[in-house]
Amino acid sequence: EIVLTQSPGTLPLSPGDRATLSCRASQRVRSSYLAWFQQRPGRAPKLLIYEASSRAGGIPDRFSGSGSGTDFTLTISRLEPEDFAVYYCHQYGSSPRTFGQGTKVEIK
Amino acid sequence: QVQLVQSGADVKKPGASAKVSCKASGYTFTGYYINWVRQAPGQGLEWMGWVNSNTGVTNYAQKFQDRVTMTRDTSITTAYLEVSSLRSDDTAVYYCAREQISPYYSSYAMDVWGQGTTVTVSS
């Protein structure tokens, strides 16, 4: 099983700041099948990034993903008020599928 | 539009079973897996498994192998998750999410999610 470790656990920032979230895998993620989801309180997760760096439909270009192998990053270039939420990385290249424990981006 | 609509909240006693439905619309149902993911209160996301909506083949996480059954009814484009022998730590929001089926050795991310179904296990 691939264990995904996200850091930091909490990221206090202000609107307009740049956010950098990390996801490290315990083994290589096949074909960079790594996704990022955003979850707001009381809502279902929303797909932001797939295949490590491809934006899902309708996702603003302030969200970008990078990385390969075992190290992946989600960057939010300028935080908007609606971006304060919990972010999960997720690998879907091997079974069982796994999620990171999440990074909460909160208002400083 | 593409959507997955889940059944309503449920309260069960320990030892009972719970069945959650996920109604798909707006796309070709048999072209996608339906994954099930759960989230305990205040916790992260946990993948439980998927059902191939075309063939009915399932793939369960080992942790849930003995207690979950995932099925689908193509005539009404609905997938189901049944969890048996419920315990208090099964209290969670259960989500369904679709994933495109690939005939090759490719994988796709879960791109559309249901709204979630809260299952509470309490005596």
JSON list of C-alpha atoms in Angstrom, two decimals:
[
{"chain": "A", "resi": 1, "resn": "GLU", "atom": "CA", "xyz": [0.00, 0.00, 0.00]},
{"chain": "A", "resi": 2, "resn": "ILE", "atom": "CA", "xyz": [1.30, 3.46, -0.91]},
{"chain": "A", "resi": 3, "resn": "VAL", "atom": "CA", "xyz": [1.26, 5.80, 2.07]},
{"chain": "A", "resi": 4, "resn": "LEU", "atom": "CA", "xyz": [0.88, 9.49, 1.22]},
{"chain": "A", "resi": 5, "resn": "THR", "atom": "CA", "xyz": [2.21, 12.01, 3.72]},
{"chain": "A", "resi": 6, "resn": "GLN", "atom": "CA", "xyz": [1.10, 15.62, 3.36]},
{"chain": "A", "resi": 7, "resn": "SER", "atom": "CA", "xyz": [2.81, 18.63, 4.85]},
{"chain": "A", "resi": 8, "resn": "PRO", "atom": "CA", "xyz": [2.22, 20.88, 6.55]},
{"chain": "A", "resi": 9, "resn": "GLY", "atom": "CA", "xyz": [-0.85, 19.76, 8.46]},
{"chain": "A", "resi": 10, "resn": "THR", "atom": "CA", "xyz": [-2.09, 23.32, 8.73]},
{"chain": "A", "resi": 11, "resn": "LEU", "atom": "CA", "xyz": [-1.07, 26.32, 6.64]},
{"chain": "A", "resi": 12, "resn": "PRO", "atom": "CA", "xyz": [-2.08, 29.76, 8.02]},
{"chain": "A", "resi": 13, "resn": "LEU", "atom": "CA", "xyz": [-2.05, 32.33, 5.22]},
{"chain": "A", "resi": 14, "resn": "SER", "atom": "CA", "xyz": [-3.76, 35.54, 4.15]},
{"chain": "A", "resi": 15, "resn": "PRO", "atom": "CA", "xyz": [-5.83, 36.21, 1.01]},
{"chain": "A", "resi": 16, "resn": "GLY", "atom": "CA", "xyz": [-3.47, 37.03, -1.84]},
{"chain": "A", "resi": 17, "resn": "ASP", "atom": "CA", "xyz": [-0.67, 34.83, -0.44]},
{"chain": "A", "resi": 18, "resn": "ARG", "atom": "CA", "xyz": [0.93, 31.96, -2.30]},
{"chain": "A", "resi": 19, "resn": "ALA", "atom": "CA", "xyz": [0.24, 28.46, -0.88]},
{"chain": "A", "resi": 20, "resn": "THR", "atom": "CA", "xyz": [2.59, 25.52, -1.39]},
{"chain": "A", "resi": 21, "resn": "LEU", "atom": "CA", "xyz": [1.36, 22.09, -0.28]},
{"chain": "A", "resi": 22, "resn": "SER", "atom": "CA", "xyz": [3.48, 18.95, -0.32]},
{"chain": "A", "resi": 23, "resn": "CYS", "atom": "CA", "xyz": [2.60, 15.28, -0.78]},
{"chain": "A", "resi": 24, "resn": "ARG", "atom": "CA", "xyz": [5.23, 12.57, -0.41]},
{"chain": "A", "resi": 25, "resn": "ALA", "atom": "CA", "xyz": [4.58, 8.94, -1.36]},
{"chain": "A", "resi": 26, "resn": "SER", "atom": "CA", "xyz": [6.18, 5.91, 0.29]},
{"chain": "A", "resi": 27, "resn": "GLN", "atom": "CA", "xyz": [6.69, 4.34, -3.18]},
{"chain": "A", "resi": 28, "resn": "ARG", "atom": "CA", "xyz": [6.77, 5.66, -6.71]},
{"chain": "A", "resi": 29, "resn": "VAL", "atom": "CA", "xyz": [3.33, 6.62, -7.99]},
{"chain": "A", "resi": 30, "resn": "ARG", "atom": "CA", "xyz": [2.74, 4.82, -11.28]},
{"chain": "A", "resi": 31, "resn": "SER", "atom": "CA", "xyz": [2.54, 7.13, -14.29]},
{"chain": "A", "resi": 32, "resn": "SER", "atom": "CA", "xyz": [2.12, 10.13, -11.97]},
{"chain": "A", "resi": 33, "resn": "TYR", "atom": "CA", "xyz": [-1.45, 9.08, -11.24]},
{"chain": "A", "resi": 34, "resn": "LEU", "atom": "CA", "xyz": [-1.65, 11.62, -8.44]},
{"chain": "A", "resi": 35, "resn": "ALA", "atom": "CA", "xyz": [-4.66, 13.86, -7.90]},
{"chain": "A", "resi": 36, "resn": "TRP", "atom": "CA", "xyz": [-5.46, 16.78, -5.63]},
{"chain": "A", "resi": 37, "resn": "PHE", "atom": "CA", "xyz": [-8.89, 17.42, -4.15]},
{"chain": "A", "resi": 38, "resn": "GLN", "atom": "CA", "xyz": [-10.31, 20.43, -2.34]},
{"chain": "A", "resi": 39, "resn": "GLN", "atom": "CA", "xyz": [-12.89, 19.92, 0.39]},
{"chain": "A", "resi": 40, "resn": "ARG", "atom": "CA", "xyz": [-14.86, 22.74, 1.96]},
{"chain": "A", "resi": 41, "resn": "PRO", "atom": "CA", "xyz": [-16.75, 22.15, 5.23]},
{"chain": "A", "resi": 42, "resn": "GLY", "atom": "CA", "xyz": [-19.84, 20.00, 4.76]},
{"chain": "A", "resi": 43, "resn": "ARG", "atom": "CA", "xyz": [-19.16, 19.48, 1.06]},
{"chain": "A", "resi": 44, "resn": "ALA", "atom": "CA", "xyz": [-17.95, 16.62, -1.09]},
{"chain": "A", "resi": 45, "resn": "PRO", "atom": "CA", "xyz": [-14.35, 16.64, -2.31]},
{"chain": "A", "resi": 46, "resn": "LYS", "atom": "CA", "xyz": [-13.77, 18.44, -5.61]},
{"chain": "A", "resi": 47, "resn": "LEU", "atom": "CA", "xyz": [-11.17, 17.33, -8.15]},
{"chain": "A", "resi": 48, "resn": "LEU", "atom": "CA", "xyz": [-8.61, 20.07, -8.85]},
{"chain": "A", "resi": 49, "resn": "ILE", "atom": "CA", "xyz": [-5.62, 18.32, -10.44]},
{"chain": "A", "resi": 50, "resn": "TYR", "atom": "CA", "xyz": [-5.13, 14.89, -12.03]},
{"chain": "A", "resi": 51, "resn": "GLU", "atom": "CA", "xyz": [-2.03, 13.15, -13.39]},
{"chain": "A", "resi": 52, "resn": "ALA", "atom": "CA", "xyz": [0.02, 15.36, -11.08]},
{"chain": "A", "resi": 53, "resn": "SER", "atom": "CA", "xyz": [-0.22, 18.52, -13.20]},
{"chain": "A", "resi": 54, "resn": "SER", "atom": "CA", "xyz": [-3.40, 18.59, -15.31]},
{"chain": "A", "resi": 55, "resn": "ARG", "atom": "CA", "xyz": [-6.17, 20.92, -14.16]},
{"chain": "A", "resi": 56, "resn": "ALA", "atom": "CA", "xyz": [-9.66, 19.49, -14.07]},
{"chain": "A", "resi": 57, "resn": "GLY", "atom": "CA", "xyz": [-12.40, 21.22, -16.03]},
{"chain": "A", "resi": 58, "resn": "GLY", "atom": "CA", "xyz": [-13.40, 24.64, -14.71]},
{"chain": "A", "resi": 59, "resn": "ILE", "atom": "CA", "xyz": [-10.52, 24.90, -12.23]},
{"chain": "A", "resi": 60, "resn": "PRO", "atom": "CA", "xyz": [-8.90, 28.38, -12.18]},
{"chain": "A", "resi": 61, "resn": "ASP", "atom": "CA", "xyz": [-5.32, 28.64, -13.38]},
{"chain": "A", "resi": 62, "resn": "ARG", "atom": "CA", "xyz": [-4.14, 29.87, -9.97]},
{"chain": "A", "resi": 63, "resn": "PHE", "atom": "CA", "xyz": [-4.11, 26.16, -9.06]},
{"chain": "A", "resi": 64, "resn": "SER", "atom": "CA", "xyz": [-1.16, 24.19, -10.38]},
{"chain": "A", "resi": 65, "resn": "GLY", "atom": "CA", "xyz": [0.35, 20.81, -9.66]},
{"chain": "A", "resi": 66, "resn": "SER", "atom": "CA", "xyz": [3.83, 19.46, -10.18]},
{"chain": "A", "resi": 67, "resn": "GLY", "atom": "CA", "xyz": [6.05, 16.54, -9.32]},
{"chain": "A", "resi": 68, "resn": "SER", "atom": "CA", "xyz": [6.67, 12.93, -10.23]},
{"chain": "A", "resi": 69, "resn": "GLY", "atom": "CA", "xyz": [7.87, 9.72, -8.67]},
{"chain": "A", "resi": 70, "resn": "THR", "atom": "CA", "xyz": [7.38, 10.20, -4.94]},
{"chain": "A", "resi": 71, "resn": "ASP", "atom": "CA", "xyz": [7.24, 13.99, -4.48]},
{"chain": "A", "resi": 72, "resn": "PHE", "atom": "CA", "xyz": [4.34, 16.16, -5.53]},
{"chain": "A", "resi": 73, "resn": "THR", "atom": "CA", "xyz": [3.29, 19.75, -4.94]},
{"chain": "A", "resi": 74, "resn": "LEU", "atom": "CA", "xyz": [0.08, 21.74, -5.21]},
{"chain": "A", "resi": 75, "resn": "THR", "atom": "CA", "xyz": [0.54, 25.48, -5.59]},
{"chain": "A", "resi": 76, "resn": "ILE", "atom": "CA", "xyz": [-2.15, 28.14, -5.26]},
{"chain": "A", "resi": 77, "resn": "SER", "atom": "CA", "xyz": [-0.61, 31.28, -6.70]},
{"chain": "A", "resi": 78, "resn": "ARG", "atom": "CA", "xyz": [-2.84, 33.89, -5.00]},
{"chain": "A", "resi": 79, "resn": "LEU", "atom": "CA", "xyz": [-5.32, 32.74, -2.40]},
{"chain": "A", "resi": 80, "resn": "GLU", "atom": "CA", "xyz": [-8.92, 33.80, -2.85]},
{"chain": "A", "resi": 81, "resn": "PRO", "atom": "CA", "xyz": [-11.36, 33.70, 0.11]},
{"chain": "A", "resi": 82, "resn": "GLU", "atom": "CA", "xyz": [-13.01, 30.56, -1.26]},
{"chain": "A", "resi": 83, "resn": "ASP", "atom": "CA", "xyz": [-9.67, 28.70, -1.34]},
{"chain": "A", "resi": 84, "resn": "PHE", "atom": "CA", "xyz": [-9.49, 28.34, 2.44]},
{"chain": "A", "resi": 85, "resn": "ALA", "atom": "CA", "xyz": [-10.31, 24.66, 2.77]},
{"chain": "A", "resi": 86, "resn": "VAL", "atom": "CA", "xyz": [-8.73, 21.23, 3.27]},
{"chain": "A", "resi": 87, "resn": "TYR", "atom": "CA", "xyz": [-6.69, 19.73, 0.43]},
{"chain": "A", "resi": 88, "resn": "TYR", "atom": "CA", "xyz": [-6.04, 16.03, -0.08]},
{"chain": "A", "resi": 89, "resn": "CYS", "atom": "CA", "xyz": [-3.63, 14.28, -2.38]},
{"chain": "A", "resi": 90, "resn": "HIS", "atom": "CA", "xyz": [-4.69, 10.90, -3.75]},
{"chain": "A", "resi": 91, "resn": "GLN", "atom": "CA", "xyz": [-2.91, 8.20, -5.73]},
{"chain": "A", "resi": 92, "resn": "TYR", "atom": "CA", "xyz": [-4.92, 6.10, -8.14]},
{"chain": "A", "resi": 93, "resn": "GLY", "atom": "CA", "xyz": [-2.15, 4.25, -9.92]},
{"chain": "A", "resi": 94, "resn": "SER", "atom": "CA", "xyz": [-2.20, 1.18, -7.74]},
{"chain": "A", "resi": 95, "resn": "SER", "atom": "CA", "xyz": [-4.58, -0.69, -5.49]},
{"chain": "A", "resi": 96, "resn": "PRO", "atom": "CA", "xyz": [-5.54, 0.05, -2.84]},
{"chain": "A", "resi": 97, "resn": "ARG", "atom": "CA", "xyz": [-6.13, 3.67, -3.75]},
{"chain": "A", "resi": 98, "resn": "THR", "atom": "CA", "xyz": [-4.94, 5.91, -0.94]},
{"chain": "A", "resi": 99, "resn": "PHE", "atom": "CA", "xyz": [-5.32, 9.49, 0.28]},
{"chain": "A", "resi": 100, "resn": "GLY", "atom": "CA", "xyz": [-3.04, 11.75, 2.22]},
{"chain": "A", "resi": 101, "resn": "GLN", "atom": "CA", "xyz": [-4.22, 12.93, 5.62]},
{"chain": "A", "resi": 102, "resn": "GLY", "atom": "CA", "xyz": [-4.95, 16.43, 4.34]},
{"chain": "A", "resi": 103, "resn": "THR", "atom": "CA", "xyz": [-3.59, 19.97, 4.64]},
{"chain": "A", "resi": 104, "resn": "LYS", "atom": "CA", "xyz": [-5.86, 22.65, 6.03]},
{"chain": "A", "resi": 105, "resn": "VAL", "atom": "CA", "xyz": [-5.31, 26.09, 4.51]},
{"chain": "A", "resi": 106, "resn": "GLU", "atom": "CA", "xyz": [-6.69, 28.52, 7.06]},
{"chain": "A", "resi": 107, "resn": "ILE", "atom": "CA", "xyz": [-6.96, 32.27, 7.33]},
{"chain": "A", "resi": 108, "resn": "LYS", "atom": "CA", "xyz": [-4.09, 33.79, 9.26]},
{"chain": "B", "resi": 1, "resn": "GLN", "atom": "CA", "xyz": [-25.72, 17.63, -16.29]},
{"chain": "B", "resi": 2, "resn": "VAL", "atom": "CA", "xyz": [-23.53, 14.88, -14.89]},
{"chain": "B", "resi": 3, "resn": "GLN", "atom": "CA", "xyz": [-24.46, 14.08, -11.32]},
{"chain": "B", "resi": 4, "resn": "LEU", "atom": "CA", "xyz": [-24.51, 11.43, -8.65]},
{"chain": "B", "resi": 5, "resn": "VAL", "atom": "CA", "xyz": [-27.34, 11.67, -6.14]},
{"chain": "B", "resi": 6, "resn": "GLN", "atom": "CA", "xyz": [-27.12, 9.61, -2.98]},
{"chain": "B", "resi": 7, "resn": "SER", "atom": "CA", "xyz": [-29.76, 8.35, -0.60]},
{"chain": "B", "resi": 8, "resn": "GLY", "atom": "CA", "xyz": [-30.55, 10.12, 2.64]},
{"chain": "B", "resi": 9, "resn": "ALA", "atom": "CA", "xyz": [-29.02, 9.88, 6.07]},
{"chain": "B", "resi": 10, "resn": "ASP", "atom": "CA", "xyz": [-29.51, 6.73, 8.09]},
{"chain": "B", "resi": 11, "resn": "VAL", "atom": "CA", "xyz": [-29.21, 5.64, 11.72]},
{"chain": "B", "resi": 12, "resn": "LYS", "atom": "CA", "xyz": [-28.41, 2.02, 12.51]},
{"chain": "B", "resi": 13, "resn": "LYS", "atom": "CA", "xyz": [-27.80, -0.05, 15.60]},
{"chain": "B", "resi": 14, "resn": "PRO", "atom": "CA", "xyz": [-24.52, -1.91, 16.10]},
{"chain": "B", "resi": 15, "resn": "GLY", "atom": "CA", "xyz": [-24.53, -5.23, 14.28]},
{"chain": "B", "resi": 16, "resn": "ALA", "atom": "CA", "xyz": [-27.05, -4.10, 11.69]},
{"chain": "B", "resi": 17, "resn": "SER", "atom": "CA", "xyz": [-26.44, -3.47, 7.99]},
{"chain": "B", "resi": 18, "resn": "ALA", "atom": "CA", "xyz": [-26.69, -0.24, 6.05]},
{"chain": "B", "resi": 19, "resn": "LYS", "atom": "CA", "xyz": [-27.28, 0.18, 2.34]},
{"chain": "B", "resi": 20, "resn": "VAL", "atom": "CA", "xyz": [-26.51, 3.41, 0.51]},
{"chain": "B", "resi": 21, "resn": "SER", "atom": "CA", "xyz": [-27.57, 4.14, -3.06]},
{"chain": "B", "resi": 22, "resn": "CYS", "atom": "CA", "xyz": [-25.96, 6.35, -5.69]},
{"chain": "B", "resi": 23, "resn": "LYS", "atom": "CA", "xyz": [-28.11, 7.35, -8.67]},
{"chain": "B", "resi": 24, "resn": "ALA", "atom": "CA", "xyz": [-26.15, 8.41, -11.77]},
{"chain": "B", "resi": 25, "resn": "SER", "atom": "CA", "xyz": [-27.42, 10.67, -14.53]},
{"chain": "B", "resi": 26, "resn": "GLY", "atom": "CA", "xyz": [-26.12, 12.71, -17.43]},
{"chain": "B", "resi": 27, "resn": "TYR", "atom": "CA", "xyz": [-23.52, 10.22, -18.70]},
{"chain": "B", "resi": 28, "resn": "THR", "atom": "CA", "xyz": [-23.09, 6.65, -19.93]},
{"chain": "B", "resi": 29, "resn": "PHE", "atom": "CA", "xyz": [-23.34, 4.72, -16.68]},
{"chain": "B", "resi": 30, "resn": "THR", "atom": "CA", "xyz": [-21.57, 1.59, -17.93]},
{"chain": "B", "resi": 31, "resn": "GLY", "atom": "CA", "xyz": [-18.47, 3.52, -18.97]},
{"chain": "B", "resi": 32, "resn": "TYR", "atom": "CA", "xyz": [-17.42, 4.21, -15.38]},
{"chain": "B", "resi": 33, "resn": "TYR", "atom": "CA", "xyz": [-16.48, 2.58, -12.12]},
{"chain": "B", "resi": 34, "resn": "ILE", "atom": "CA", "xyz": [-18.29, 3.77, -9.02]},
{"chain": "B", "resi": 35, "resn": "ASN", "atom": "CA", "xyz": [-15.90, 4.21, -6.13]},
{"chain": "B", "resi": 36, "resn": "TRP", "atom": "CA", "xyz": [-16.95, 4.44, -2.49]},
{"chain": "B", "resi": 37, "resn": "VAL", "atom": "CA", "xyz": [-15.01, 6.67, -0.10]},
{"chain": "B", "resi": 38, "resn": "ARG", "atom": "CA", "xyz": [-15.86, 7.33, 3.52]},
{"chain": "B", "resi": 39, "resn": "GLN", "atom": "CA", "xyz": [-15.00, 10.07, 5.98]},
{"chain": "B", "resi": 40, "resn": "ALA", "atom": "CA", "xyz": [-15.38, 9.65, 9.72]},
{"chain": "B", "resi": 41, "resn": "PRO", "atom": "CA", "xyz": [-16.24, 12.79, 11.72]},
{"chain": "B", "resi": 42, "resn": "GLY", "atom": "CA", "xyz": [-13.31, 15.20, 11.67]},
{"chain": "B", "resi": 43, "resn": "GLN", "atom": "CA", "xyz": [-11.12, 12.72, 9.80]},
{"chain": "B", "resi": 44, "resn": "GLY", "atom": "CA", "xyz": [-9.69, 12.26, 6.32]},
{"chain": "B", "resi": 45, "resn": "LEU", "atom": "CA", "xyz": [-10.85, 10.34, 3.28]},
{"chain": "B", "resi": 46, "resn": "GLU", "atom": "CA", "xyz": [-10.71, 6.54, 3.15]},
{"chain": "B", "resi": 47, "resn": "TRP", "atom": "CA", "xyz": [-11.12, 4.56, -0.07]},
{"chain": "B", "resi": 48, "resn": "MET", "atom": "CA", "xyz": [-13.34, 1.48, 0.32]},
{"chain": "B", "resi": 49, "resn": "GLY", "atom": "CA", "xyz": [-13.40, 0.03, -3.18]},
{"chain": "B", "resi": 50, "resn": "TRP", "atom": "CA", "xyz": [-15.11, 0.22, -6.54]},
{"chain": "B", "resi": 51, "resn": "VAL", "atom": "CA", "xyz": [-17.64, -1.60, -8.68]},
{"chain": "B", "resi": 52, "resn": "ASN", "atom": "CA", "xyz": [-17.32, -1.78, -12.45]},
{"chain": "B", "resi": 53, "resn": "SER", "atom": "CA", "xyz": [-20.71, -0.49, -13.59]},
{"chain": "B", "resi": 54, "resn": "ASN", "atom": "CA", "xyz": [-20.45, -2.47, -16.84]},
{"chain": "B", "resi": 55, "resn": "THR", "atom": "CA", "xyz": [-19.43, -5.92, -15.60]},
{"chain": "B", "resi": 56, "resn": "GLY", "atom": "CA", "xyz": [-20.26, -5.79, -11.89]},
{"chain": "B", "resi": 57, "resn": "VAL", "atom": "CA", "xyz": [-16.69, -6.78, -11.00]},
{"chain": "B", "resi": 58, "resn": "THR", "atom": "CA", "xyz": [-15.60, -5.36, -7.67]},
{"chain": "B", "resi": 59, "resn": "ASN", "atom": "CA", "xyz": [-12.31, -4.37, -6.06]},
{"chain": "B", "resi": 60, "resn": "TYR", "atom": "CA", "xyz": [-12.44, -3.90, -2.30]},
{"chain": "B", "resi": 61, "resn": "ALA", "atom": "CA", "xyz": [-9.86, -2.49, 0.06]},
{"chain": "B", "resi": 62, "resn": "GLN", "atom": "CA", "xyz": [-8.60, -5.34, 2.20]},
{"chain": "B", "resi": 63, "resn": "LYS", "atom": "CA", "xyz": [-9.84, -3.65, 5.36]},
{"chain": "B", "resi": 64, "resn": "PHE", "atom": "CA", "xyz": [-13.44, -3.89, 4.16]},
{"chain": "B", "resi": 65, "resn": "GLN", "atom": "CA", "xyz": [-13.25, -7.19, 2.27]},
{"chain": "B", "resi": 66, "resn": "ASP", "atom": "CA", "xyz": [-15.40, -9.14, 4.73]},
{"chain": "B", "resi": 67, "resn": "ARG", "atom": "CA", "xyz": [-18.07, -6.54, 5.46]},
{"chain": "B", "resi": 68, "resn": "VAL", "atom": "CA", "xyz": [-18.88, -4.61, 2.31]},
{"chain": "B", "resi": 69, "resn": "THR", "atom": "CA", "xyz": [-20.77, -5.44, -0.85]},
{"chain": "B", "resi": 70, "resn": "MET", "atom": "CA", "xyz": [-20.82, -3.13, -3.84]},
{"chain": "B", "resi": 71, "resn": "THR", "atom": "CA", "xyz": [-23.39, -3.74, -6.56]},
{"chain": "B", "resi": 72, "resn": "ARG", "atom": "CA", "xyz": [-25.06, -1.91, -9.38]},
{"chain": "B", "resi": 73, "resn": "ASP", "atom": "CA", "xyz": [-28.31, -2.01, -11.35]},
{"chain": "B", "resi": 74, "resn": "THR", "atom": "CA", "xyz": [-27.71, -0.83, -14.89]},
{"chain": "B", "resi": 75, "resn": "SER", "atom": "CA", "xyz": [-31.45, -0.63, -15.65]},
{"chain": "B", "resi": 76, "resn": "ILE", "atom": "CA", "xyz": [-31.80, 2.27, -13.23]},
{"chain": "B", "resi": 77, "resn": "THR", "atom": "CA", "xyz": [-28.18, 3.54, -13.38]},
{"chain": "B", "resi": 78, "resn": "THR", "atom": "CA", "xyz": [-27.73, 3.11, -9.66]},
{"chain": "B", "resi": 79, "resn": "ALA", "atom": "CA", "xyz": [-24.88, 1.76, -7.58]},
{"chain": "B", "resi": 80, "resn": "TYR", "atom": "CA", "xyz": [-25.16, 0.44, -4.04]},
{"chain": "B", "resi": 81, "resn": "LEU", "atom": "CA", "xyz": [-22.89, 0.06, -1.04]},
{"chain": "B", "resi": 82, "resn": "GLU", "atom": "CA", "xyz": [-23.89, -2.30, 1.72]},
{"chain": "B", "resi": 83, "resn": "VAL", "atom": "CA", "xyz": [-21.92, -2.47, 4.96]},
{"chain": "B", "resi": 84, "resn": "SER", "atom": "CA", "xyz": [-22.73, -5.27, 7.38]},
{"chain": "B", "resi": 85, "resn": "SER", "atom": "CA", "xyz": [-21.97, -5.90, 11.05]},
{"chain": "B", "resi": 86, "resn": "LEU", "atom": "CA", "xyz": [-21.88, -2.18, 11.72]},
{"chain": "B", "resi": 87, "resn": "ARG", "atom": "CA", "xyz": [-19.79, -0.82, 14.57]},
{"chain": "B", "resi": 88, "resn": "SER", "atom": "CA", "xyz": [-19.66, 2.63, 16.11]},
{"chain": "B", "resi": 89, "resn": "ASP", "atom": "CA", "xyz": [-16.48, 3.41, 14.19]},
{"chain": "B", "resi": 90, "resn": "ASP", "atom": "CA", "xyz": [-18.40, 2.94, 10.92]},
{"chain": "B", "resi": 91, "resn": "THR", "atom": "CA", "xyz": [-20.15, 6.23, 11.69]},
{"chain": "B", "resi": 92, "resn": "ALA", "atom": "CA", "xyz": [-19.14, 8.37, 8.73]},
{"chain": "B", "resi": 93, "resn": "VAL", "atom": "CA", "xyz": [-20.17, 10.21, 5.61]},
{"chain": "B", "resi": 94, "resn": "TYR", "atom": "CA", "xyz": [-20.12, 7.80, 2.68]},
{"chain": "B", "resi": 95, "resn": "TYR", "atom": "CA", "xyz": [-19.42, 9.21, -0.78]},
{"chain": "B", "resi": 96, "resn": "CYS", "atom": "CA", "xyz": [-19.76, 7.65, -4.21]},
{"chain": "B", "resi": 97, "resn": "ALA", "atom": "CA", "xyz": [-17.54, 8.95, -7.01]},
{"chain": "B", "resi": 98, "resn": "ARG", "atom": "CA", "xyz": [-17.23, 7.97, -10.65]},
{"chain": "B", "resi": 99, "resn": "GLU", "atom": "CA", "xyz": [-14.02, 7.02, -12.42]},
{"chain": "B", "resi": 100, "resn": "GLN", "atom": "CA", "xyz": [-13.72, 6.38, -16.14]},
{"chain": "B", "resi": 101, "resn": "ILE", "atom": "CA", "xyz": [-13.08, 2.76, -17.13]},
{"chain": "B", "resi": 102, "resn": "SER", "atom": "CA", "xyz": [-10.06, 2.23, -19.36]},
{"chain": "B", "resi": 103, "resn": "PRO", "atom": "CA", "xyz": [-9.64, -0.91, -21.46]},
{"chain": "B", "resi": 104, "resn": "TYR", "atom": "CA", "xyz": [-5.90, -0.50, -21.17]},
{"chain": "B", "resi": 105, "resn": "TYR", "atom": "CA", "xyz": [-3.54, -0.26, -18.25]},
{"chain": "B", "resi": 106, "resn": "SER", "atom": "CA", "xyz": [-4.53, 3.35, -17.58]},
{"chain": "B", "resi": 107, "resn": "SER", "atom": "CA", "xyz": [-6.22, 4.93, -14.61]},
{"chain": "B", "resi": 108, "resn": "TYR", "atom": "CA", "xyz": [-8.41, 7.97, -14.21]},
{"chain": "B", "resi": 109, "resn": "ALA", "atom": "CA", "xyz": [-9.13, 10.18, -11.24]},
{"chain": "B", "resi": 110, "resn": "MET", "atom": "CA", "xyz": [-12.51, 10.35, -9.55]},
{"chain": "B", "resi": 111, "resn": "ASP", "atom": "CA", "xyz": [-14.01, 13.39, -11.22]},
{"chain": "B", "resi": 112, "resn": "VAL", "atom": "CA", "xyz": [-17.64, 13.56, -10.08]},
{"chain": "B", "resi": 113, "resn": "TRP", "atom": "CA", "xyz": [-18.78, 12.91, -6.53]},
{"chain": "B", "resi": 114, "resn": "GLY", "atom": "CA", "xyz": [-22.13, 12.41, -4.86]},
{"chain": "B", "resi": 115, "resn": "GLN", "atom": "CA", "xyz": [-23.23, 14.73, -2.08]},
{"chain": "B", "resi": 116, "resn": "GLY", "atom": "CA", "xyz": [-22.50, 12.18, 0.64]},
{"chain": "B", "resi": 117, "resn": "THR", "atom": "CA", "xyz": [-24.68, 10.06, 2.93]},
{"chain": "B", "resi": 118, "resn": "THR", "atom": "CA", "xyz": [-24.29, 10.18, 6.69]},
{"chain": "B", "resi": 119, "resn": "VAL", "atom": "CA", "xyz": [-24.57, 6.81, 8.38]},
{"chain": "B", "resi": 120, "resn": "THR", "atom": "CA", "xyz": [-24.69, 6.94, 12.16]},
{"chain": "B", "resi": 121, "resn": "VAL", "atom": "CA", "xyz": [-24.19, 3.76, 14.17]},
{"chain": "B", "resi": 122, "resn": "SER", "atom": "CA", "xyz": [-25.56, 4.11, 17.67]},
{"chain": "B", "resi": 123, "resn": "SER", "atom": "CA", "xyz": [-27.34, 1.95, 20.20]}
]
